[in-house]
């Protein structure tokens, strides 16, 4: 068995900053409510004509990660791409990235696990490296939420939370036995699939059908979230899956040098931090600046933490996510 390690990291967010006050001009909300309930101060939104899309942002993040890994696209054996907001219904965004990066005919796999997408994607990459099948895998999470949210008051509980952006990691075979990805732990519970979901357009909720059923109404293809229900499950599952990862490696909470939780809501991160008795230095949050960028949130946060010198060689780094599905998971890394 080989060991996989994260060799390079990068992120990209659109330049267009959208503050809470900006949103308050479009819907009945306010800065105080958003900050108090979520911790979010601003987020980035793609602006029409700025040249961005989900896959284009993914490419931008990937290029930075590749450069930092001191690798070129020729060295990459596979793309694993996580998103819930692809540019097209099909084919997946992975092949768009493969094309834009002009990468021979390497396989491109799309992961559809929403907020847990990056954790699932890292786990997939880890398995391919461990077995020796591939040496270098490009793992990307990217989201264009602003293209599909309801910015009227009706959608305010969802639309104030989410932002656009992308993050990427080069996952490579490592010769260093003392460092790298120690384990990944994944879960799902589909009975809660409707609590945070976008029903259509899809084969079950097709556009002509929806128009027929709702001739006087807007087509309801915006995300739905039962916020409090999701919140309650998130705080339980986050702690559980972090503990599961630590236990599997004979480690304790006190061994964690840096926890990068999926940036769902600052209150969720703070709750986990308190419950696990972690100090401010042991948890990294940047939701204040970017909102919840779903599959991109962990790689953006991981990159920022690394760039700020908060992750050093030998550190125990824990990634953890929870979201729609429900799906959740953790990754335990010795840096
Ligand atoms: O990343 C994927 C996983 N997602 C999550 O983990 C999200 C988990 N849930 C949450 O973060 C929180 O539940 C929310 C931030 C979404 C909502 O916060 P909450 O404290 O659970 O609020 P609520 O939904 O219970 O709504 C409280 C009130 C309601 O008004 P009434 O019925 O009390 O009059 C809402 O209509 O706040 C109202 N409200 C808003 N007011 C101003 C909902 N959204 C807004 C808004 N601005 N944007």
Coordinates of N, CA, C and O and ligand atoms in Angstrom, one line a residue, residues 23 27-30 33-34 37-38 114-116 153 155-162 196 225-232 234-235 238 262-268 292-294 322-324 326, ligand 1:
X23 N -27.3 42.5 -0.2 CA -28.4 41.5 -0.2 C -29.7 42.2 0.3 O -30.8 41.9 -0.2
X27 N -33.8 41.8 -0.9 CA -34.7 40.9 -0.2 C -34.9 41.5 1.2 O -34.1 42.3 1.7
X28 N -35.9 41.0 2.0 CA -36.1 41.5 3.3 C -35.1 40.7 4.3 O -35.4 39.7 4.8
X29 N -33.9 41.3 4.4 CA -32.9 40.8 5.4 C -32.1 41.9 5.9 O -32.3 43.0 5.5
X30 N -31.2 41.6 6.8 CA -30.3 42.7 7.3 C -29.0 42.1 7.8 O -28.9 40.9 8.1
X33 N -29.0 40.3 11.3 CA -29.6 38.9 11.3 C -28.6 37.9 10.7 O -28.3 36.9 11.3
X34 N -28.0 38.3 9.5 CA -27.1 37.4 8.9 C -25.8 37.1 9.7 O -25.4 36.0 9.9
X37 N -26.8 35.0 13.0 CA -27.2 33.6 12.8 C -26.1 32.8 12.1 O -26.1 31.6 12.2
X38 N -25.3 33.5 11.3 CA -24.3 32.7 10.4 C -22.9 33.1 10.5 O -22.0 32.4 10.1
X114 N -22.3 17.3 -2.6 CA -22.6 18.6 -2.0 C -21.5 19.1 -1.0 O -20.4 19.1 -1.3
X115 N -22.0 19.5 0.2 CA -21.0 20.0 1.1 C -19.9 19.1 1.6 O -18.8 19.5 2.0
X116 N -20.2 17.8 1.4 CA -19.2 16.8 1.7 C -18.4 16.4 0.5 O -17.6 15.5 0.5
X153 N -37.3 37.5 -1.2 CA -37.4 37.3 0.3 C -37.8 35.8 0.5 O -37.4 35.2 1.5
X155 N -36.6 33.2 -0.7 CA -35.4 32.3 -0.6 C -34.3 32.8 0.4 O -33.2 32.3 0.4
X156 N -34.7 33.7 1.2 CA -33.6 34.4 2.0 C -32.9 33.5 3.0 O -31.7 33.7 3.3
X157 N -33.5 32.5 3.5 CA -32.9 31.6 4.5 C -31.7 30.8 3.9 O -30.8 30.3 4.5
X158 N -31.8 30.6 2.5 CA -30.8 29.9 1.8 C -29.8 30.8 1.1 O -28.6 30.7 1.3
X159 N -30.3 31.8 0.5 CA -29.5 32.6 -0.5 C -28.5 33.5 0.2 O -27.5 33.9 -0.4
X160 N -28.7 33.9 1.5 CA -27.8 34.7 2.2 C -26.5 33.9 2.6 O -25.5 34.5 2.9
X161 N -26.6 32.6 2.6 CA -25.6 31.8 3.2 C -24.5 31.5 2.1 O -23.3 31.4 2.4
X162 N -24.9 31.2 0.9 CA -24.0 30.6 -0.1 C -23.2 31.6 -1.0 O -23.7 32.7 -1.3
X196 N -32.6 19.2 2.6 CA -31.7 20.2 2.0 C -31.5 19.7 0.5 O -30.7 18.8 0.3
X225 N -34.1 24.4 2.1 CA -33.4 23.9 3.3 C -34.2 24.1 4.5 O -34.7 25.1 4.8
X226 N -34.3 23.0 5.3 CA -34.9 23.0 6.6 C -33.8 23.3 7.6 O -33.2 22.4 8.2
X227 N -33.5 24.6 7.7 CA -32.3 25.1 8.4 C -32.0 24.5 9.8 O -30.9 24.0 10.1
X228 N -33.0 24.5 10.6 CA -32.8 24.1 12.0 C -32.6 22.6 12.1 O -31.8 22.1 12.9
X229 N -33.3 21.8 11.2 CA -33.1 20.4 11.2 C -31.7 20.0 10.8 O -31.0 19.2 11.4
X230 N -31.2 20.7 9.7 CA -29.9 20.5 9.2 C -28.9 20.8 10.3 O -27.9 20.1 10.5
X231 N -29.1 22.0 10.9 CA -28.1 22.5 12.0 C -28.0 21.4 13.1 O -26.9 21.0 13.4
X232 N -29.1 20.9 13.5 CA -29.1 19.9 14.6 C -28.3 18.6 14.3 O -27.6 18.1 15.1
X234 N -26.1 18.4 11.8 CA -24.7 18.8 11.5 C -23.8 18.7 12.8 O -22.7 18.1 12.8
X235 N -24.3 19.3 13.9 CA -23.4 19.4 15.1 C -23.1 18.0 15.6 O -22.1 17.8 16.2
X238 N -20.7 16.1 12.7 CA -19.4 16.6 12.7 C -18.5 16.0 13.8 O -17.5 15.4 13.6
X262 N -16.0 22.1 7.2 CA -16.8 22.7 6.1 C -17.4 24.0 6.6 O -18.0 24.0 7.7
X263 N -17.3 25.0 5.9 CA -17.8 26.3 6.3 C -19.3 26.5 6.0 O -19.7 27.1 5.1
X264 N -20.1 25.8 6.9 CA -21.6 25.8 6.7 C -22.2 27.0 7.4 O -23.1 27.7 6.8
X265 N -21.7 27.3 8.6 CA -22.3 28.3 9.4 C -21.3 28.5 10.6 O -20.9 27.5 11.2
X266 N -20.9 29.7 10.8 CA -19.9 30.0 11.9 C -20.4 29.4 13.2 O -19.6 28.9 14.0
X267 N -21.7 29.5 13.4 CA -22.2 29.0 14.7 C -22.0 27.4 14.8 O -21.8 26.9 15.9
X268 N -22.1 26.7 13.7 CA -21.8 25.3 13.7 C -20.4 25.0 14.1 O -20.1 24.2 15.0
X292 N -20.8 30.1 2.5 CA -20.7 28.7 2.4 C -20.5 28.4 0.9 O -21.4 28.6 0.1
X293 N -19.3 27.9 0.5 CA -19.1 27.6 -0.9 C -19.1 26.1 -1.1 O -18.5 25.6 -2.1
X294 N -19.9 25.4 -0.3 CA -20.2 23.9 -0.5 C -18.9 23.1 -0.8 O -18.0 23.1 0.1
X322 N -20.2 18.1 6.5 CA -21.6 17.6 6.6 C -22.5 18.4 5.7 O -22.3 19.6 5.6
X323 N -23.4 17.7 5.0 CA -24.3 18.5 4.2 C -25.4 17.7 3.6 O -25.7 16.5 4.0
X324 N -26.0 18.2 2.5 CA -27.2 17.6 1.8 C -27.0 16.2 1.5 O -25.9 15.7 1.2
X326 N -28.5 13.2 3.8 CA -27.3 13.8 4.3 C -26.1 13.0 4.0 O -26.1 11.8 3.9
Ligands
LIG1 O1 -23.8 23.5 4.2 C1 -24.8 22.6 4.2 C2 -25.4 22.5 5.5 N1 -26.2 23.6 5.8 C3 -26.2 24.0 7.1 O2 -25.5 23.4 7.9 C4 -27.1 25.1 7.5 C5 -27.7 24.8 8.9 N2 -28.7 25.8 9.3 C6 -28.4 27.1 9.5 O3 -27.3 27.6 9.3 C7 -29.5 28.0 10.1 O4 -30.7 27.2 10.4 C8 -29.9 29.2 9.2 C9 -28.8 30.2 9.2 C10 -30.2 28.7 7.8 C11 -31.2 29.8 9.7 O5 -31.0 30.3 11.0 P1 -32.1 29.9 12.1 O6 -31.7 30.5 13.3 O7 -32.3 28.4 12.1 O8 -33.4 30.7 11.6 P2 -34.9 30.1 11.2 O9 -34.8 29.4 9.9 O10 -35.4 29.4 12.4 O11 -35.7 31.5 11.0 C12 -35.9 32.4 12.1 C13 -36.6 33.6 11.6 C14 -37.8 33.3 10.7 O12 -38.7 34.3 11.0 P3 -40.0 34.0 12.0 O13 -40.7 32.8 11.4 O14 -39.4 33.7 13.3 O15 -40.7 35.3 11.9 C15 -37.3 33.4 9.3 O16 -38.3 33.7 8.4 O17 -35.7 34.3 10.7 C16 -36.3 34.5 9.4 N3 -35.3 34.5 8.4 C17 -34.6 35.7 8.1 N4 -34.7 36.9 8.5 C18 -33.8 37.8 7.9 C19 -34.8 33.5 7.7 N5 -33.9 33.9 6.9 C20 -33.7 35.2 7.1 C21 -32.9 36.2 6.5 N6 -33.0 37.5 7.0 N7 -32.0 36.0 5.6

